[in-house]
mmCIF file of C-alpha atoms in Angstrom:
data_model
loop_
_atom_site.group_PDB
_atom_site.id
_atom_site.type_symbol
_atom_site.label_atom_id
_atom_site.label_comp_id
_atom_site.label_asym_id
_atom_site.label_seq_id
_atom_site.Cartn_x
_atom_site.Cartn_y
_atom_site.Cartn_z
ATOM 1 C CA MET A 28 -50.292 78.794 -37.956
ATOM 2 C CA THR A 29 -46.980 79.668 -36.282
ATOM 3 C CA ASP A 30 -45.914 83.191 -35.326
ATOM 4 C CA ASP A 31 -43.484 83.202 -38.265
ATOM 5 C CA GLN A 32 -46.183 82.135 -40.715
ATOM 6 C CA SER A 33 -48.549 84.768 -39.360
ATOM 7 C CA ALA A 34 -45.871 87.427 -39.752
ATOM 8 C CA LEU A 35 -45.201 86.438 -43.367
ATOM 9 C CA ALA A 36 -48.934 86.459 -44.101
ATOM 10 C CA ARG A 37 -49.035 90.072 -42.850
ATOM 11 C CA PHE A 38 -46.133 91.195 -45.021
ATOM 12 C CA GLY A 39 -47.541 93.586 -47.598
ATOM 13 C CA GLY A 40 -44.474 93.905 -49.818
ATOM 14 C CA THR A 41 -43.034 97.055 -48.221
ATOM 15 C CA ALA A 42 -39.974 96.527 -46.029
ATOM 16 C CA ARG A 43 -38.336 98.725 -43.408
ATOM 17 C CA LEU A 44 -34.602 98.596 -44.094
ATOM 18 C CA LEU A 45 -31.833 98.099 -41.567
ATOM 19 C CA PRO A 46 -28.632 98.296 -43.652
ATOM 20 C CA LEU A 47 -25.467 97.170 -41.884
ATOM 21 C CA PRO A 48 -21.885 96.909 -43.176
ATOM 22 C CA ASN A 49 -20.800 93.774 -41.344
ATOM 23 C CA LEU A 50 -23.723 91.377 -40.928
ATOM 24 C CA VAL A 51 -25.754 89.100 -43.195
ATOM 25 C CA LEU A 52 -28.923 87.704 -41.638
ATOM 26 C CA PHE A 53 -30.338 84.381 -42.835
ATOM 27 C CA PRO A 54 -33.737 82.724 -42.428
ATOM 28 C CA GLN A 55 -34.140 80.503 -39.353
ATOM 29 C CA VAL A 56 -31.520 82.287 -37.235
ATOM 30 C CA ILE A 57 -31.855 84.842 -34.444
ATOM 31 C CA GLN A 58 -29.656 87.924 -34.242
ATOM 32 C CA GLY A 59 -29.319 90.205 -31.229
ATOM 33 C CA LEU A 60 -29.321 93.914 -32.103
ATOM 34 C CA HIS A 61 -28.637 97.088 -30.164
ATOM 35 C CA ILE A 62 -30.574 99.961 -31.757
ATOM 36 C CA PHE A 63 -29.282 103.433 -30.935
ATOM 37 C CA GLU A 64 -29.401 105.672 -34.046
ATOM 38 C CA PRO A 65 -32.510 107.926 -34.121
ATOM 39 C CA ARG A 66 -33.606 106.672 -37.536
ATOM 40 C CA TYR A 67 -33.527 103.067 -36.406
ATOM 41 C CA ARG A 68 -35.208 103.850 -33.116
ATOM 42 C CA GLN A 69 -38.058 105.275 -35.186
ATOM 43 C CA MET A 70 -38.022 102.200 -37.417
ATOM 44 C CA THR A 71 -38.169 99.871 -34.415
ATOM 45 C CA GLY A 72 -41.045 101.797 -32.866
ATOM 46 C CA ASP A 73 -42.982 101.665 -36.142
ATOM 47 C CA ALA A 74 -42.327 97.933 -36.525
ATOM 48 C CA LEU A 75 -43.433 97.176 -32.963
ATOM 49 C CA ALA A 76 -46.637 99.160 -33.487
ATOM 50 C CA ASP A 77 -47.373 97.327 -36.730
ATOM 51 C CA ASP A 78 -46.192 93.913 -37.984
ATOM 52 C CA GLN A 79 -42.891 93.505 -36.052
ATOM 53 C CA LEU A 80 -41.029 93.117 -39.374
ATOM 54 C CA ILE A 81 -37.635 94.580 -40.305
ATOM 55 C CA ALA A 82 -35.477 93.749 -43.328
ATOM 56 C CA MET A 83 -31.744 93.460 -42.804
ATOM 57 C CA VAL A 84 -29.528 94.127 -45.810
ATOM 58 C CA LEU A 85 -25.780 94.365 -46.361
ATOM 59 C CA LEU A 86 -24.275 97.691 -47.390
ATOM 60 C CA LYS A 87 -22.135 97.554 -50.517
ATOM 61 C CA LYS A 88 -18.457 98.409 -50.388
ATOM 62 C CA GLY A 89 -17.759 102.123 -50.202
ATOM 63 C CA TRP A 90 -20.601 102.777 -47.765
ATOM 64 C CA GLU A 91 -18.338 104.746 -45.404
ATOM 65 C CA SER A 92 -18.463 107.972 -47.424
ATOM 66 C CA ASP A 93 -22.276 108.113 -47.414
ATOM 67 C CA TYR A 94 -23.354 106.219 -44.281
ATOM 68 C CA ASP A 95 -25.536 109.026 -42.904
ATOM 69 C CA ASN A 96 -27.529 109.235 -46.135
ATOM 70 C CA ARG A 97 -28.395 106.416 -48.563
ATOM 71 C CA PRO A 98 -25.347 104.291 -49.397
ATOM 72 C CA ALA A 99 -25.845 101.508 -51.924
ATOM 73 C CA ILE A 100 -27.258 98.224 -50.618
ATOM 74 C CA GLU A 101 -27.301 94.673 -51.939
ATOM 75 C CA SER A 102 -30.380 93.646 -53.905
ATOM 76 C CA VAL A 103 -31.212 90.690 -51.625
ATOM 77 C CA GLY A 104 -31.720 90.827 -47.877
ATOM 78 C CA CYS A 105 -33.542 88.916 -45.169
ATOM 79 C CA LEU A 106 -36.921 89.817 -43.705
ATOM 80 C CA GLY A 107 -36.930 89.323 -39.940
ATOM 81 C CA ARG A 108 -39.477 89.332 -37.122
ATOM 82 C CA ILE A 109 -38.829 90.981 -33.768
ATOM 83 C CA THR A 110 -39.286 88.162 -31.261
ATOM 84 C CA HIS A 111 -38.207 90.100 -28.176
ATOM 85 C CA HIS A 112 -37.454 93.720 -27.343
ATOM 86 C CA ASP A 113 -36.379 95.859 -24.423
ATOM 87 C CA MET A 114 -36.766 99.616 -24.660
ATOM 88 C CA LEU A 115 -34.135 101.396 -22.565
ATOM 89 C CA PRO A 116 -34.851 104.604 -20.623
ATOM 90 C CA ASP A 117 -33.062 106.790 -23.197
ATOM 91 C CA GLY A 118 -35.036 105.361 -26.144
ATOM 92 C CA ARG A 119 -32.527 102.805 -27.343
ATOM 93 C CA TYR A 120 -33.638 99.197 -27.928
ATOM 94 C CA ASN A 121 -32.214 95.751 -27.476
ATOM 95 C CA LEU A 122 -33.850 93.351 -29.919
ATOM 96 C CA ARG A 123 -33.870 89.749 -30.989
ATOM 97 C CA LEU A 124 -34.614 89.504 -34.708
ATOM 98 C CA ARG A 125 -35.499 86.127 -36.226
ATOM 99 C CA GLY A 126 -34.819 85.716 -39.940
ATOM 100 C CA LEU A 127 -37.886 84.581 -41.858
ATOM 101 C CA VAL A 128 -37.339 84.667 -45.624
ATOM 102 C CA ARG A 129 -35.066 85.980 -48.350
ATOM 103 C CA ILE A 130 -36.400 89.075 -50.084
ATOM 104 C CA ARG A 131 -35.389 90.897 -53.254
ATOM 105 C CA PHE A 132 -35.666 94.673 -53.222
ATOM 106 C CA THR A 133 -37.346 96.027 -56.328
ATOM 107 C CA GLU A 134 -37.770 99.734 -55.616
ATOM 108 C CA GLU A 135 -36.711 102.086 -52.845
ATOM 109 C CA LEU A 136 -39.504 104.417 -51.797
ATOM 110 C CA SER A 137 -39.551 108.067 -50.777
ATOM 111 C CA THR A 138 -41.221 108.591 -47.402
ATOM 112 C CA ASP A 139 -41.258 111.099 -44.559
ATOM 113 C CA LYS A 140 -39.519 108.553 -42.300
ATOM 114 C CA LEU A 141 -35.970 108.885 -41.034
ATOM 115 C CA TYR A 142 -35.220 105.314 -42.138
ATOM 116 C CA ARG A 143 -35.266 103.747 -45.596
ATOM 117 C CA VAL A 144 -38.164 101.764 -47.036
ATOM 118 C CA ALA A 145 -38.323 99.568 -50.139
ATOM 119 C CA ARG A 146 -40.709 97.351 -52.021
ATOM 120 C CA ALA A 147 -39.620 93.734 -51.907
ATOM 121 C CA ASP A 148 -40.605 90.288 -53.143
ATOM 122 C CA MET A 149 -40.176 87.129 -51.103
ATOM 123 C CA ILE A 150 -37.783 84.509 -52.526
ATOM 124 C CA PRO A 151 -38.811 80.932 -51.676
ATOM 125 C CA ASP A 152 -36.332 78.075 -51.528
ATOM 126 C CA VAL A 153 -36.096 75.942 -54.672
ATOM 127 C CA VAL A 154 -35.667 72.314 -53.589
ATOM 128 C CA PRO A 155 -34.683 69.583 -56.061
ATOM 129 C CA ALA A 156 -36.897 66.519 -56.303
ATOM 130 C CA ASP A 157 -33.873 64.189 -56.094
ATOM 131 C CA LEU A 158 -33.787 63.246 -52.401
ATOM 132 C CA GLY A 159 -30.639 61.212 -52.909
ATOM 133 C CA LYS A 160 -28.772 64.301 -54.070
ATOM 134 C CA LEU A 161 -29.904 66.196 -50.987
ATOM 135 C CA THR A 162 -28.739 63.341 -48.744
ATOM 136 C CA ASP A 163 -25.331 63.240 -50.426
ATOM 137 C CA LEU A 164 -24.896 66.998 -50.099
ATOM 138 C CA ARG A 165 -25.832 66.849 -46.422
ATOM 139 C CA ARG A 166 -23.184 64.141 -45.900
ATOM 140 C CA HIS A 167 -20.531 66.143 -47.773
ATOM 141 C CA LEU A 168 -21.363 69.231 -45.739
ATOM 142 C CA ALA A 169 -21.012 67.338 -42.483
ATOM 143 C CA ARG A 170 -17.593 66.062 -43.580
ATOM 144 C CA VAL A 171 -16.214 69.579 -44.091
ATOM 145 C CA VAL A 172 -17.899 71.199 -41.076
ATOM 146 C CA LEU A 173 -17.651 68.764 -38.163
ATOM 147 C CA PRO A 174 -13.841 68.315 -38.094
ATOM 148 C CA ARG A 175 -13.444 72.049 -37.462
ATOM 149 C CA PHE A 176 -15.067 71.715 -34.059
ATOM 150 C CA GLU A 177 -13.369 68.584 -32.714
ATOM 151 C CA ALA A 178 -11.784 70.614 -29.896
ATOM 152 C CA GLU A 179 -15.160 72.049 -28.825
ATOM 153 C CA ALA A 180 -17.182 69.136 -27.494
ATOM 154 C CA ALA A 181 -20.436 70.961 -26.802
ATOM 155 C CA THR A 182 -20.502 72.708 -30.169
ATOM 156 C CA LEU A 183 -19.535 69.504 -31.966
ATOM 157 C CA GLN A 184 -22.426 67.621 -30.363
ATOM 158 C CA HIS A 185 -24.831 70.437 -31.205
ATOM 159 C CA LEU A 186 -23.762 70.291 -34.842
ATOM 160 C CA ARG A 187 -23.988 66.513 -34.987
ATOM 161 C CA ASN A 188 -27.536 66.724 -33.646
ATOM 162 C CA LEU A 189 -28.321 69.319 -36.283
ATOM 163 C CA PHE A 190 -26.973 67.195 -39.129
ATOM 164 C CA ASP A 191 -28.689 64.049 -37.803
ATOM 165 C CA GLY A 192 -32.003 65.808 -37.157
ATOM 166 C CA GLU A 193 -34.898 66.745 -39.384
ATOM 167 C CA THR A 194 -33.816 70.274 -40.323
ATOM 168 C CA PRO A 195 -34.064 70.496 -44.143
ATOM 169 C CA LEU A 196 -30.875 71.112 -46.086
ATOM 170 C CA GLY A 197 -31.803 74.676 -47.047
ATOM 171 C CA PRO A 198 -32.260 75.962 -43.479
ATOM 172 C CA LEU A 199 -29.248 73.907 -42.379
ATOM 173 C CA CYS A 200 -27.060 75.679 -44.946
ATOM 174 C CA ASP A 201 -28.469 79.027 -43.814
ATOM 175 C CA MET A 202 -27.643 78.343 -40.163
ATOM 176 C CA LEU A 203 -24.095 77.360 -41.070
ATOM 177 C CA ALA A 204 -23.579 80.264 -43.467
ATOM 178 C CA TYR A 205 -24.680 82.679 -40.762
ATOM 179 C CA ALA A 206 -22.577 81.189 -37.966
ATOM 180 C CA LEU A 207 -19.326 80.120 -39.624
ATOM 181 C CA PRO A 208 -16.441 82.633 -39.905
ATOM 182 C CA ILE A 209 -16.538 83.024 -43.678
ATOM 183 C CA ASP A 210 -16.208 86.182 -45.770
ATOM 184 C CA LEU A 211 -19.141 88.565 -45.958
ATOM 185 C CA GLU A 212 -19.073 88.349 -49.753
ATOM 186 C CA LEU A 213 -19.578 84.595 -49.561
ATOM 187 C CA LYS A 214 -22.349 84.982 -46.994
ATOM 188 C CA GLN A 215 -24.110 87.411 -49.331
ATOM 189 C CA GLN A 216 -23.668 85.007 -52.249
ATOM 190 C CA LEU A 217 -25.260 82.240 -50.207
ATOM 191 C CA LEU A 218 -28.130 84.511 -49.198
ATOM 192 C CA GLU A 219 -28.777 85.343 -52.843
ATOM 193 C CA GLU A 220 -28.911 81.669 -53.893
ATOM 194 C CA PRO A 221 -32.498 80.309 -53.821
ATOM 195 C CA HIS A 222 -31.592 76.821 -55.106
ATOM 196 C CA VAL A 223 -30.895 74.655 -52.078
ATOM 197 C CA HIS A 224 -28.559 72.201 -53.821
ATOM 198 C CA THR A 225 -26.479 75.027 -55.319
ATOM 199 C CA ARG A 226 -26.290 76.748 -51.937
ATOM 200 C CA ALA A 227 -24.976 73.545 -50.364
ATOM 201 C CA GLU A 228 -22.477 72.987 -53.184
ATOM 202 C CA ILE A 229 -21.118 76.541 -52.852
ATOM 203 C CA LEU A 230 -20.708 76.133 -49.098
ATOM 204 C CA VAL A 231 -19.004 72.730 -49.373
ATOM 205 C CA HIS A 232 -16.613 73.996 -52.045
ATOM 206 C CA ALA A 233 -15.748 77.155 -50.110
ATOM 207 C CA LEU A 234 -15.048 75.270 -46.896
ATOM 208 C CA ARG A 235 -12.869 72.720 -48.672
ATOM 209 C CA ILE A 236 -10.817 75.417 -50.407
ATOM 210 C CA ASN A 237 -10.514 78.056 -47.732
ATOM 211 C CA GLN A 238 -10.235 75.914 -44.603
ATOM 212 C CA PRO A 239 -11.146 78.803 -42.260
ATOM 213 C CA THR A 240 -10.366 78.489 -38.578
ATOM 214 C CA VAL A 241 -13.026 78.982 -35.944
ATOM 215 C CA ASP A 242 -12.264 82.329 -34.304
ATOM 216 C CA ARG A 243 -15.563 83.417 -32.798
ATOM 217 C CA LYS A 244 -18.507 82.104 -30.852
ATOM 218 C CA PHE A 245 -20.804 79.611 -32.558
ATOM 219 C CA PRO A 246 -23.330 81.034 -33.131
ATOM 220 C CA PRO A 247 -22.652 84.789 -32.982
ATOM 221 C CA ASP A 248 -24.997 86.581 -30.645
ATOM 222 C CA PHE A 249 -25.061 90.372 -30.945
ATOM 223 C CA SER A 250 -24.625 93.332 -33.277
ATOM 224 C CA GLU A 251 -24.997 97.098 -33.070
ATOM 225 C CA ASN A 252 -26.745 99.147 -35.747
#
């Protein structure tokens, strides 16, 4: 059993929430985090003493007026495992959080903690039985992604290896959705989609229509709470 599988086996259905306004975490990717707010320092300490699990979730629009309290969050987030941490002398943390699985929040709980906690159900990928359809979608996705990186040889080769490798289409879409410079709303839509073929179709369509330019590092590497 891998560390990720062990972590998921320990998940009891109650998630510590890290709501952020500008970041959508996906399964299979690693996000660097700088934890400095007291409530999230407490959350990190509790996670490290327990199951190392934190759920990242996107704040809904309008969060600015209520950020210090309980602004509205999206109904689907990503459960992540702390794979590395450094505690700084003043109590702040630098973390690496690895996305494990989509989760749907069903009920926010009242606790004596500074941070928010919610009950959540895991959302497994739904994979079609038609392998030919998956192969075609993978090919279409490569056609709309690879040309964007022709001027970046190292990144282009990394992506070609990814498309040619054994990574299933679902995780491949998640890695791309996380790393590509697309709108947060689209990222959240892709996170909420459990059907792998639909996720791939949405991503292919969006990239064909929008033709975004690459304006940041692939992949992104750090975020502050």
